Coordinates of C-alpha atoms in Angstrom, one line a residue:
X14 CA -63.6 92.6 -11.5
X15 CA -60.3 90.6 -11.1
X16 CA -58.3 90.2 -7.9
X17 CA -55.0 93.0 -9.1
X18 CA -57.4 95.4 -10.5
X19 CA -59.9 95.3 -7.3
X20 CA -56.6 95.5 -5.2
X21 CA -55.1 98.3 -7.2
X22 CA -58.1 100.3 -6.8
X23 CA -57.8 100.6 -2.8
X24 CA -54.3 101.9 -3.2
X25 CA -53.3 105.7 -4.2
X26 CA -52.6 106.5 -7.4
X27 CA -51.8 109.6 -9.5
X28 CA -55.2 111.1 -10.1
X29 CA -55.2 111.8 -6.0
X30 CA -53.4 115.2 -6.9
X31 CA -54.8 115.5 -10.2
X32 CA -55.8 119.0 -9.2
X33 CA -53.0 120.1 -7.1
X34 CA -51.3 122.4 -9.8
X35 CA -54.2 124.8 -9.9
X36 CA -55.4 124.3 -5.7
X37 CA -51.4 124.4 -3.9
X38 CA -51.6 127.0 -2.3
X39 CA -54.6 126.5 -1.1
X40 CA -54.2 123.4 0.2
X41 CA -50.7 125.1 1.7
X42 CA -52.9 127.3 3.7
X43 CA -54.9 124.6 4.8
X44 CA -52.3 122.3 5.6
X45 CA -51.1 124.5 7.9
X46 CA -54.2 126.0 9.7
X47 CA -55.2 122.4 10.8
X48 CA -52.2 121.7 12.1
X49 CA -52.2 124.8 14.5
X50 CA -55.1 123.8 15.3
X51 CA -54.5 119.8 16.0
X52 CA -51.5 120.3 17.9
X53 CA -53.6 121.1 21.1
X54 CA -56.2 118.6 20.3
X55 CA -53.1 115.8 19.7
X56 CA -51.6 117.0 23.0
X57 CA -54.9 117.1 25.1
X58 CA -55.8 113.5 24.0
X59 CA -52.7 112.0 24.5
X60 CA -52.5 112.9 28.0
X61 CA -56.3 112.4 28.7
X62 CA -56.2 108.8 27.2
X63 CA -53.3 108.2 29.9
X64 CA -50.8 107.2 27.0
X65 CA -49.2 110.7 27.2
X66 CA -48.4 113.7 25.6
X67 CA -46.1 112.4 23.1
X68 CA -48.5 109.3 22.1
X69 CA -51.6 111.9 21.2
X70 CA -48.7 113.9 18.9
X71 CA -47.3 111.1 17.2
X72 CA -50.0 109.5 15.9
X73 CA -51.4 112.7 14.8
X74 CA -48.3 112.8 12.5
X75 CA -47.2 109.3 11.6
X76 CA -51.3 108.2 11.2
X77 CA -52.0 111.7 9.9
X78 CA -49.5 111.6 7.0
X79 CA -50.6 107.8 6.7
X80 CA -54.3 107.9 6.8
X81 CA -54.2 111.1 4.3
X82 CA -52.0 109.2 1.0
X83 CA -53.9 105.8 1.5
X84 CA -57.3 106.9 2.7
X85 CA -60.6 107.2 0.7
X86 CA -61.2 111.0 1.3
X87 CA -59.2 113.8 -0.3
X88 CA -59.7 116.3 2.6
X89 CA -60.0 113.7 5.7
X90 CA -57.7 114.6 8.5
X91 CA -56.8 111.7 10.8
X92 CA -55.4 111.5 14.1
X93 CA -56.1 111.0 17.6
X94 CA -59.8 111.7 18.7
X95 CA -61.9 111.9 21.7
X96 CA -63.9 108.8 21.4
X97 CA -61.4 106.8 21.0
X98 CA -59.6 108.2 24.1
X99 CA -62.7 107.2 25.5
X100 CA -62.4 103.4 24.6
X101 CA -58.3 103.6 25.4
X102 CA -59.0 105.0 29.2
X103 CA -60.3 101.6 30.3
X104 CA -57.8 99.5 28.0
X105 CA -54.5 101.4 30.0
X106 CA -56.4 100.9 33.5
X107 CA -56.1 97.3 33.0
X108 CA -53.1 96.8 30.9
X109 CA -50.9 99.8 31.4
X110 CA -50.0 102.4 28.5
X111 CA -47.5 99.4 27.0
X112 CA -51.3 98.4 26.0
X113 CA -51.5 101.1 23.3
X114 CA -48.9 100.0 20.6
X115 CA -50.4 96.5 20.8
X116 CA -54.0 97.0 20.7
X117 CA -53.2 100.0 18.1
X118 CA -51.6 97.6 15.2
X119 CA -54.5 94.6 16.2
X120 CA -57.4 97.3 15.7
X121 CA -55.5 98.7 12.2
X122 CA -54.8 95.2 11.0
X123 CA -59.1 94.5 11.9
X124 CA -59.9 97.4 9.9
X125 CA -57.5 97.0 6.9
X126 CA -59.1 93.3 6.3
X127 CA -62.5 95.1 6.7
X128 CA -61.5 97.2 3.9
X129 CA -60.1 94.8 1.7
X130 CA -63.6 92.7 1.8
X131 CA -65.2 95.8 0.9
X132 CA -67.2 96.1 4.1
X133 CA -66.8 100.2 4.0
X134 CA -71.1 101.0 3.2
X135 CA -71.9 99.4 6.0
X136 CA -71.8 102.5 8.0
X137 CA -74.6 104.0 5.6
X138 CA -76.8 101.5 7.8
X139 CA -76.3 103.3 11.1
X140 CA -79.1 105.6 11.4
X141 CA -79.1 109.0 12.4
X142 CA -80.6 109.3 15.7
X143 CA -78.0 106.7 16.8
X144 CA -74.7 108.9 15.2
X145 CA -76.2 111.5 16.9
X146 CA -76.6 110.2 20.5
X147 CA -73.1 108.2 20.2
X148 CA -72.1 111.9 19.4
X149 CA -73.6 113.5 22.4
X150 CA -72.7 110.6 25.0
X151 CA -69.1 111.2 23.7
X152 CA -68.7 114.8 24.1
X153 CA -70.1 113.8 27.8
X154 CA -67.5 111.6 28.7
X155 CA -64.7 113.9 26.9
X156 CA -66.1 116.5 29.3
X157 CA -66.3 114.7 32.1
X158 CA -62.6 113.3 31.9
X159 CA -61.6 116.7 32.0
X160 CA -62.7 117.4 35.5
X161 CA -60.2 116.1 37.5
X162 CA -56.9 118.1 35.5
X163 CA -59.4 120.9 36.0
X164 CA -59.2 121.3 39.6
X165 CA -55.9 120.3 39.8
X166 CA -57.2 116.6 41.3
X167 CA -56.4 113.1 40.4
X168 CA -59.3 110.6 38.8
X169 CA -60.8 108.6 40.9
X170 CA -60.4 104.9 40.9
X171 CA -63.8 104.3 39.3
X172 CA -63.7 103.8 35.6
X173 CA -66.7 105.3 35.0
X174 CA -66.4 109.1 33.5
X175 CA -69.0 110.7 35.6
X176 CA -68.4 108.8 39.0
X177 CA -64.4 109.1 38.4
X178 CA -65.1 112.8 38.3
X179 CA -67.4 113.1 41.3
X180 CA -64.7 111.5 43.2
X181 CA -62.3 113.6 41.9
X182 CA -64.1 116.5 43.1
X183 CA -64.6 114.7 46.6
X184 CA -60.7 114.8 47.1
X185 CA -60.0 118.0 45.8
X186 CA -58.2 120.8 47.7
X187 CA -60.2 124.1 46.6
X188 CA -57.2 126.5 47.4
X189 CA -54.9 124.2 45.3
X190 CA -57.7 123.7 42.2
X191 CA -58.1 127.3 42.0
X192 CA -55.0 128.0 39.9
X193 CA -55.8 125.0 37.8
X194 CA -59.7 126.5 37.5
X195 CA -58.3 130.0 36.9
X196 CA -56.2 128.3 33.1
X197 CA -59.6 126.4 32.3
X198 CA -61.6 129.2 32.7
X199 CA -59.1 131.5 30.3
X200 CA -58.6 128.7 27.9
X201 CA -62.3 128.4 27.9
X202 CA -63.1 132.2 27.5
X203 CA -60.0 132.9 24.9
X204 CA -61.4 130.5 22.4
X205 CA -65.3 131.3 22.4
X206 CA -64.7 135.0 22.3
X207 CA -61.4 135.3 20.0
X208 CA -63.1 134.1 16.7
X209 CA -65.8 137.1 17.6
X210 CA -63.2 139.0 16.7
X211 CA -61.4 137.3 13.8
X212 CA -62.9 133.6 12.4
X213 CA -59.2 132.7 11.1
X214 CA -57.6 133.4 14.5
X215 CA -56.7 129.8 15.6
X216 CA -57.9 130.1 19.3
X217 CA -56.7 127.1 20.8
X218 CA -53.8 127.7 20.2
X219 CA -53.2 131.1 20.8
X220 CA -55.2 130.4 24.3
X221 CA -52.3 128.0 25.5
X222 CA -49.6 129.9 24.2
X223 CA -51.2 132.8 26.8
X224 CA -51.9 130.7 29.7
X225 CA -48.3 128.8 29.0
X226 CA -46.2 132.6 28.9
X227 CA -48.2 133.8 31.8
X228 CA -47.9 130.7 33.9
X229 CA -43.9 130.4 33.2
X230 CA -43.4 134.2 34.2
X231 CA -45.1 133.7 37.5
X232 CA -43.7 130.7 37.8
X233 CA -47.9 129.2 38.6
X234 CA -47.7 125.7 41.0
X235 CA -49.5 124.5 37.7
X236 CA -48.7 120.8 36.4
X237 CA -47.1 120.3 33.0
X238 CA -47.3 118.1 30.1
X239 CA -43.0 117.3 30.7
X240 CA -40.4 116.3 28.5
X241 CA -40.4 115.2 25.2
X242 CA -38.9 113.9 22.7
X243 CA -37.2 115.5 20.0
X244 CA -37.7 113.5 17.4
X245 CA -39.7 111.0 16.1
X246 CA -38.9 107.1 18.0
X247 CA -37.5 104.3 15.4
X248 CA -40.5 102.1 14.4
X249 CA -40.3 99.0 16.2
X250 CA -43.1 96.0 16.5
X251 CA -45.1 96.3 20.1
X252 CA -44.0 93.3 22.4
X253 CA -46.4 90.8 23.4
X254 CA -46.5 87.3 24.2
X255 CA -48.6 84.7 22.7
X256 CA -50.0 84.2 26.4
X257 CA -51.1 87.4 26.7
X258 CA -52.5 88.1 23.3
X259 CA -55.7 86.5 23.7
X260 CA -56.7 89.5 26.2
X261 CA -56.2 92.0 23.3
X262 CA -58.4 90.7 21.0
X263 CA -61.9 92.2 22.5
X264 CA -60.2 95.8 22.6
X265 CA -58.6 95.2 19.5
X266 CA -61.9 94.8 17.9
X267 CA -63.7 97.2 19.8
X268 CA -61.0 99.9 19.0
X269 CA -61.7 98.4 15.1
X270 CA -65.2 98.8 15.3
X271 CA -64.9 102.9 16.4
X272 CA -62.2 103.6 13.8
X273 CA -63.9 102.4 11.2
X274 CA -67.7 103.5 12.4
X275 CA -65.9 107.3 13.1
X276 CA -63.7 107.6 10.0
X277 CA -66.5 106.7 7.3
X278 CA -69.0 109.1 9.3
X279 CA -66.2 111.7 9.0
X280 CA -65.2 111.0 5.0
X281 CA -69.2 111.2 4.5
X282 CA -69.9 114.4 6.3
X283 CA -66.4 115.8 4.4
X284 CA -68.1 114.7 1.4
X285 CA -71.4 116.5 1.8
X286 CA -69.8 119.9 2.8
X287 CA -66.9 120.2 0.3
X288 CA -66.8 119.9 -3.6
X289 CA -63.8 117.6 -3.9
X290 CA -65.3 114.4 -5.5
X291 CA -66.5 111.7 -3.2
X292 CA -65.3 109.6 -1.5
X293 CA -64.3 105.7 -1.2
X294 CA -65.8 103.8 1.9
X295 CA -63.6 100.8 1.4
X296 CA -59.9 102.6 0.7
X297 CA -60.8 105.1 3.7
X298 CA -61.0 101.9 5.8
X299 CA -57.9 100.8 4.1
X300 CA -55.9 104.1 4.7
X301 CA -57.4 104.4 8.1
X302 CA -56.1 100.2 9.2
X303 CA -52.8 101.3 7.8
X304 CA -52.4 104.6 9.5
X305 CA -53.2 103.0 12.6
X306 CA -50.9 99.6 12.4
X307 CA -48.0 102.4 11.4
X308 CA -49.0 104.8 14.4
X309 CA -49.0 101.6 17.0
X310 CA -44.9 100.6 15.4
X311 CA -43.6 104.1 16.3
X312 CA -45.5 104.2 20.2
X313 CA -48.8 106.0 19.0
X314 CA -52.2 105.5 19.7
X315 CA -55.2 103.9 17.0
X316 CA -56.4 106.9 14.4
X317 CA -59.4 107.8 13.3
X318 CA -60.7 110.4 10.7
X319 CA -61.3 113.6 12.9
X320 CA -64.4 115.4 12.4
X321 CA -63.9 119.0 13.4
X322 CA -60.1 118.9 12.0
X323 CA -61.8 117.6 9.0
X324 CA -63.7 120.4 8.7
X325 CA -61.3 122.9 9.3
X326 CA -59.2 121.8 6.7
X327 CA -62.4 122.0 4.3
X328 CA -63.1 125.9 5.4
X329 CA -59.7 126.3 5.0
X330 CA -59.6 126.0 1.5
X331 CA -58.0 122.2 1.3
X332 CA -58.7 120.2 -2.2
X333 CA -56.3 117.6 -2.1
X334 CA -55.0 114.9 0.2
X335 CA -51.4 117.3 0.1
X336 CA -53.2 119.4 2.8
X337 CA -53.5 116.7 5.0
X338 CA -49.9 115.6 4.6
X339 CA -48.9 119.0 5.2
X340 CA -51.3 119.5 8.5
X341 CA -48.3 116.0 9.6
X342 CA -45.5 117.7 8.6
X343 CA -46.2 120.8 10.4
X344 CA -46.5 118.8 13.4
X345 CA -43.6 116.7 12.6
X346 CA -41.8 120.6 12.6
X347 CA -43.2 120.7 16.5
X348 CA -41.2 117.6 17.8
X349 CA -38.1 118.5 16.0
X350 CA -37.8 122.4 16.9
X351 CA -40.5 122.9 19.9
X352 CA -40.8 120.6 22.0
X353 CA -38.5 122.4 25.1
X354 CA -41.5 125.5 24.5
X355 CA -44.6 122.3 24.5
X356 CA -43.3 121.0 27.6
X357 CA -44.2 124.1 29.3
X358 CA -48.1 123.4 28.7
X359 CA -50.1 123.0 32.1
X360 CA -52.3 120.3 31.4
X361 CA -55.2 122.2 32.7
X362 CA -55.1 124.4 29.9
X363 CA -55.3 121.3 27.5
X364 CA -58.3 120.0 29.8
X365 CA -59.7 124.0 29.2
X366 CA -59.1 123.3 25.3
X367 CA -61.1 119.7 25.7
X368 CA -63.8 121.2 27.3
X369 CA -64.5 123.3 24.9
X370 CA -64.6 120.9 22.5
X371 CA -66.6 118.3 23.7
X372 CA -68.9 120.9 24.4
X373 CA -69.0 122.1 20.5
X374 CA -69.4 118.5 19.6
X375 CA -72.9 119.2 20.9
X376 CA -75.9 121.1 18.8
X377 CA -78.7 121.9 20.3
X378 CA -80.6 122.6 17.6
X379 CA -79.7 119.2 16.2
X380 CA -80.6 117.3 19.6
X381 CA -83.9 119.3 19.6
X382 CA -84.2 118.2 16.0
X383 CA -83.8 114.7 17.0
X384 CA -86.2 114.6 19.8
X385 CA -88.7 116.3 18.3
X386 CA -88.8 114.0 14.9
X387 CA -91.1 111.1 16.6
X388 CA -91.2 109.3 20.0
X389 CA -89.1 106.5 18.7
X390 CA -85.9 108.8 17.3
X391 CA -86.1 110.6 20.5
X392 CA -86.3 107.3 22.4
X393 CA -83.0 106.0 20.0
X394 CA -81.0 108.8 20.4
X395 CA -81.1 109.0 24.3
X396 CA -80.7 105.1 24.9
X397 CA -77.5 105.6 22.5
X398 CA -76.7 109.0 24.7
X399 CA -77.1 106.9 28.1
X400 CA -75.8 103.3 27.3
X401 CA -72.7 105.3 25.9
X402 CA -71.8 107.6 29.0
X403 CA -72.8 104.2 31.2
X404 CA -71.7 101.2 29.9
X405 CA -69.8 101.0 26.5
X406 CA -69.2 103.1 23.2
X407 CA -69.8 99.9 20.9
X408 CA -72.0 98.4 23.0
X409 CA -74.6 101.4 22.5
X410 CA -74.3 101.3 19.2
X411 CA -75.4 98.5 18.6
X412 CA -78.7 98.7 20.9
X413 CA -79.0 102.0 19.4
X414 CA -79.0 100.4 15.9
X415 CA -81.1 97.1 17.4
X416 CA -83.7 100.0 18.8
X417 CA -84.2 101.8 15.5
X418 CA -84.5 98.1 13.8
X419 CA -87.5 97.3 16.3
X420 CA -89.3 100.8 15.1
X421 CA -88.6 100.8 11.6
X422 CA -89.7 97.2 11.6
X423 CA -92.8 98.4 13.6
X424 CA -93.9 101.1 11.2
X425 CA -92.9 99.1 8.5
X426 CA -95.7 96.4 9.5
X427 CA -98.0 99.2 10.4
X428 CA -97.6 100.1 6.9
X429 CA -99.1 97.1 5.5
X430 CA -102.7 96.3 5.5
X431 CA -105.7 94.0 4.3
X432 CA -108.7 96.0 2.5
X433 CA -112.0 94.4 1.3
X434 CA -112.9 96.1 -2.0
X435 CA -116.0 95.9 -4.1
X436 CA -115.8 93.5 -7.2
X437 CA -115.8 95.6 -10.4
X438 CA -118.7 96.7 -12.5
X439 CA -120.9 95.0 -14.1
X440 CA -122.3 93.2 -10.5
X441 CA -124.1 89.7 -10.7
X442 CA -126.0 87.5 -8.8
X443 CA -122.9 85.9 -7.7
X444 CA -120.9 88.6 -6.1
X445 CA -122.7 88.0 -3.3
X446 CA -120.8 85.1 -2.4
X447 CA -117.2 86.4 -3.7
X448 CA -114.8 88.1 -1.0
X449 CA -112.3 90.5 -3.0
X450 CA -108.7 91.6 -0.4
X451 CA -106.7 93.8 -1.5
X452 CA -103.3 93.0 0.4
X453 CA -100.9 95.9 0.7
X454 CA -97.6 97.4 2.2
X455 CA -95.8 94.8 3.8
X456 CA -96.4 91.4 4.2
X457 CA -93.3 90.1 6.5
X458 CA -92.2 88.1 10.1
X459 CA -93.6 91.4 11.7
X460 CA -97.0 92.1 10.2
X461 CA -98.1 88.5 8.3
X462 CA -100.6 87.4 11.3
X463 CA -102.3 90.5 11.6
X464 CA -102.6 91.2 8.7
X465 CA -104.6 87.7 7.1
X466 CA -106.6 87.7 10.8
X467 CA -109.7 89.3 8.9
X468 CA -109.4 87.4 6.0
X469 CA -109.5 84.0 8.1
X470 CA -113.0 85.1 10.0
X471 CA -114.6 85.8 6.6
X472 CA -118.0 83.3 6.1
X473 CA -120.6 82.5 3.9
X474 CA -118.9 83.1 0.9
X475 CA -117.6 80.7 -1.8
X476 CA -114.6 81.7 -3.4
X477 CA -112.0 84.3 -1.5
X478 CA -109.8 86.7 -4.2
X479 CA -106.9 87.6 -2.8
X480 CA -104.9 90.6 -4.6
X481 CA -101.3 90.3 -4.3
X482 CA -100.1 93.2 -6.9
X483 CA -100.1 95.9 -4.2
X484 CA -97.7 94.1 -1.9
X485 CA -94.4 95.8 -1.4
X486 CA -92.9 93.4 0.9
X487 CA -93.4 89.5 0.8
X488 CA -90.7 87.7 2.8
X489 CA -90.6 83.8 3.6
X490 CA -92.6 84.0 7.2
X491 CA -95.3 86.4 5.0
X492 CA -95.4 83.8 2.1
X493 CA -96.0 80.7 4.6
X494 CA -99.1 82.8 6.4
X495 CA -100.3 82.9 2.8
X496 CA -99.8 79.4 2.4
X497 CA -101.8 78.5 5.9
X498 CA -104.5 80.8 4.9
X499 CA -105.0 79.4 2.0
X500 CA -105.3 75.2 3.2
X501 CA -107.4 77.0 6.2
X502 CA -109.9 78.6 3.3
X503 CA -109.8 75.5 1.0
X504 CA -110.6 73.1 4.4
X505 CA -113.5 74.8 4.6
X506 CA -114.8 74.8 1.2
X507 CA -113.8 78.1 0.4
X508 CA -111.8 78.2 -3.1
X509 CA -109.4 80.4 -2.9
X510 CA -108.0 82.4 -6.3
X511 CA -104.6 84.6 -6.4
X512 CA -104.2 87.8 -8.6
X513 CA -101.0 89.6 -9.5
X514 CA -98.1 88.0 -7.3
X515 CA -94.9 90.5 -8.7
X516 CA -92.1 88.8 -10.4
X517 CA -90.3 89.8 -7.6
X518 CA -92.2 88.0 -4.8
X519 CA -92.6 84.9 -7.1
X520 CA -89.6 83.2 -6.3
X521 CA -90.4 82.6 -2.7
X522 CA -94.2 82.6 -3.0
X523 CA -93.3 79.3 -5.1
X524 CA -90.7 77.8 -2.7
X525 CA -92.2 78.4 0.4
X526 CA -95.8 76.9 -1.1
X527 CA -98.1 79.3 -2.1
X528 CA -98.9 78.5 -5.5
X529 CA -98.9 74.5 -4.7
X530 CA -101.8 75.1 -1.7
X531 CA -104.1 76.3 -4.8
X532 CA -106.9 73.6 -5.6
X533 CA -105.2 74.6 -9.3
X534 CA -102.6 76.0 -11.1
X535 CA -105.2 77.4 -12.9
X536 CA -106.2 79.6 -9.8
X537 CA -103.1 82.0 -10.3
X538 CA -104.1 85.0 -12.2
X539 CA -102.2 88.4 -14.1
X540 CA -105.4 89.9 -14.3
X541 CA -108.3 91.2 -12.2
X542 CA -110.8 90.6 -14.6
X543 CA -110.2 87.5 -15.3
X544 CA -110.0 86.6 -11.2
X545 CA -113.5 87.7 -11.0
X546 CA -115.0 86.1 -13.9
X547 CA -113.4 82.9 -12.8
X548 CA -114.8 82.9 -9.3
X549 CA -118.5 84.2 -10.7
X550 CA -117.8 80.7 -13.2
X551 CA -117.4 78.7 -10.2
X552 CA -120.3 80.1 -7.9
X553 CA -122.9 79.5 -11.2
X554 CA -120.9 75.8 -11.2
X555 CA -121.7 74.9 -7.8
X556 CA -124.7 75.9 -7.8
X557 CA -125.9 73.9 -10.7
X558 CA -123.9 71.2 -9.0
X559 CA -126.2 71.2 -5.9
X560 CA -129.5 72.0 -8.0
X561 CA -129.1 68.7 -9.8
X562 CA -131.6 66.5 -8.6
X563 CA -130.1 63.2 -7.6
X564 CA -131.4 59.7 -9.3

């Protein structure tokens, strides 16, 4: 594939809204619905992340609309999420919300390259246990960062979810949090029992438009989300100085490695619950570096593909990328006619509508499904769960995926074994002093000494057949402990005879020496018959050699 052509595939083209004629309305409908419902959710992360209010709601439009006509996915639905508010908390305690443009545009430029070298499958090798405790340590922290707007409190100093929250509550003035407990509580209670009543009521919403009226009336000592802007700020490139652009790089990449690891999950789990044609790893990374880089020019925050806004859009009836757009300009109608009505939010009932979420982003019947699978996905998924809420979003990630390497690479070589089998019929005298193995399963750094221990402490035979044809794995460190076992046999005057090495395991069973430790080239054989009547040759041989009487 040429260089334009491979290029010109990661960009949008006109089959995008092949389907739009017959599935408008639809995605008119959908467009809409996820909007109302991400407004909110835009809101709420903003603030939490500490960039503000307007930061959450721009990039839900600006990456939104971006994310949706470049991406990879014709239903994704992009914007500001909780995990990466959990990554941006630490980044603004150091650096200060100016930090967000900057590390915003670094993080989308990381993943756009990513994209463009067609790094997008990559994902595909996280495995489940991990997405799912990265998942659950998540909706922890989101929770947790929710406690101190809850009671009306400041977070505390440490930047630690859970300790930040304990001190929170340590400070806290219970007369003065009651107010602020009283709008969680609703918030909370209006969303989990409104869809009881009707599943296309958008609760969320309608929840903070109920707290907001009541709390303007009676004029509640509530805090607010503040003045906005009314339109949209000119795009202009973040300011930083060569000095100090060194210190972004390690965000910048760690906000690169969640966008990218969140989006594709997102695009894949859109994938498996809609009919709308799959989707394209490496473009979604592409749409999802741009939407970014374009959210960080007008003052936004770094975008990801959002799950649950994903989803609505699906059960919404969305077909095309137009609903997505749509879900932007909706909000885009927000800044520009409501923003004197938004400002009147108290930011405990966006802490109410967080709470909710985060704890929705948790199934038990999946984390029971997960612990229950084996000892080792259970150990996985909570040393993901714990290293996430502790220590670092990436970090666990990758000892998550480092875990489930060590047991998969553990069964794996438990999989393999050596097996002594009888020669085939007719027997003869000779067979007595003939060792058949059968080598099996996997034969690789993990397993290759254990495996050829028996084989080494065989005696008082003559000639050792070793049957390669049921080997499923043969890597170099496998092929070298063949090698050693076979100078170790020969040494001691054991011939040694190989039967059915694959085509596939040939390659490196030649380079790394197998075939040249043979006493013969004539010792590598296709077939087991021929093995066997070769090594019964070799015993009558031998012994006529040392029946000859000598002169």
């Amino acid at each position: 594939m040429n260089l334009s052509r491979s290029i010109g595939l990661l960009l949008p083209h006109a089959s995008d809204y092949r389907s739009l004629r017959r599935s408008w309305r639809g995605d008119l409908v959908a467009g809409i619905t996820v909007g109302i419902v991400a407004l909110p959710l835009a809101l709420a992360f903003g603030v939490s992340s500490g960039a503000g209010a307007e930061a959450g709601l721009i990039t839900a439009i600006v990456a939104g609309i971006v994310a949706a006509v470049f991406g990879g996915s014709n239903v994704q639905v992009s914007g500001p999420t909780g995990a990466m508010v959990v990554v941006l908390g630490p980044i603004i305690a150091v650096h200060g919300p100016e930090a967000v443009a900057v590390v915003s545009v670094l993080g989308g430029i990381i993943v756009l390259i990513a994209g463009v070298f067609r790094l997008g499958r990559m994902v595909s090798y996280i495995p489940w246990p991990v997405i799912e405790g990265f998942t659950f340590g998540i909706a922890i922290i989101i929770f947790l960062q929710q406690v101190p707007a809850a009671i009306g409190s400041q977070p505390g100093p440490s930047s630690n979810a859970f300790v930040s929250a304990v001190q929170a509550v340590g400070t806290t003035t219970w007369t003065e949090a009651a107010w602020a407990l009283g709008v969680v509580i609703a918030v909370a209670a209006v969303m989990i029992y409104l869809p009881k009543l009707h599943r296309q009521l958008p609760a969320s919403i309608l929840a903070i438009i109920i707290v907001t009226v009541i709390a303007v009336i009676a004029d509640l000592p509530l805090d607010r989300i503040g003045a906005l802007p009314s339109s949209l700020p000119a795009p202009a490139l973040p300011q930083i100085d060569a000095a100090s652009l060194t210190s972004f790089v390690g965000p910048a990449f760690t906000i690169a490695a969640l966008a990218a690891i969140e989006s594709l999950l997102s695009a894949r789990v859109a994938a498996s619950i809609s009919d709308t044609g799959p989707y394209d790893a490496d473009r979604e990374l592409v749409g999802q570096g741009l939407a970014s880089v374009a959210s960080g020019f007008f003052g936004g925050m770094p975008a990801t593909g959002a799950i649950a806004r994903t989803a609505v859009n699906v059960r919404s009836g969305a077909r095309t990328r137009a609903a997505s757009i749509i879900h932007g300009l909706v909000l885009l109608t927000v800044v520009y006619l409501a923003t004197t009505a938004v400002a009147q939010i108290p930011l405990a009932a966006l802490s109410g509508v967080l709470m909710v979420t985060a704890t929705r982003m948790i199934s038990l019947a999946t984390v029971r499904s997960v612990i229950t699978a084996s000892k080792s996905d259970a150990t996985v998924f909570i040393a993901t769960a714990v290293v996430t809420v502790s220590f670092d979003l990436i970090i666990a990630v990758g000892i998550g995926i480092i875990a489930a390497a060590f047991f998969a690479l553990r069964g794996l070589a438990a999989s393999g074994g050596v097996h002594r089998e009888e020669l085939p019929a007719p027997s003869a005298p000779e067979d007595d002093e003939i060792a058949l193995f059968r080598l099996d399963g996997a034969l690789f750094f993990g397993a290759a000494d254990r495996m050829t221990e028996e084989i080494n402490k065989i005696s008082n035979v003559s000639v050792v057949i070793l049957r390669l044809s049921q080997l499923q794995v043969l890597d170099a460190t496998g092929a070298r402990v063949i090698t050693e076992l076979v100078h170790s046999l020969e040494r001691r005057g054991i011939t040694v005879l190989i039967k059915g090495v694959q085509d596939r395991h040939l390659r490196v069973a030649t380079r790394v020496g197998v075939i040249a430790a043979l006493r013969h080239q004539n010792h590598l054989f296709t077939h087991l018959s021929e093995a066997v009547e070769h090594a019964r040759s070799h015993v009558r041989r031998s012994h006529t050699t040392s029946d000859t009487p000598r002169e």
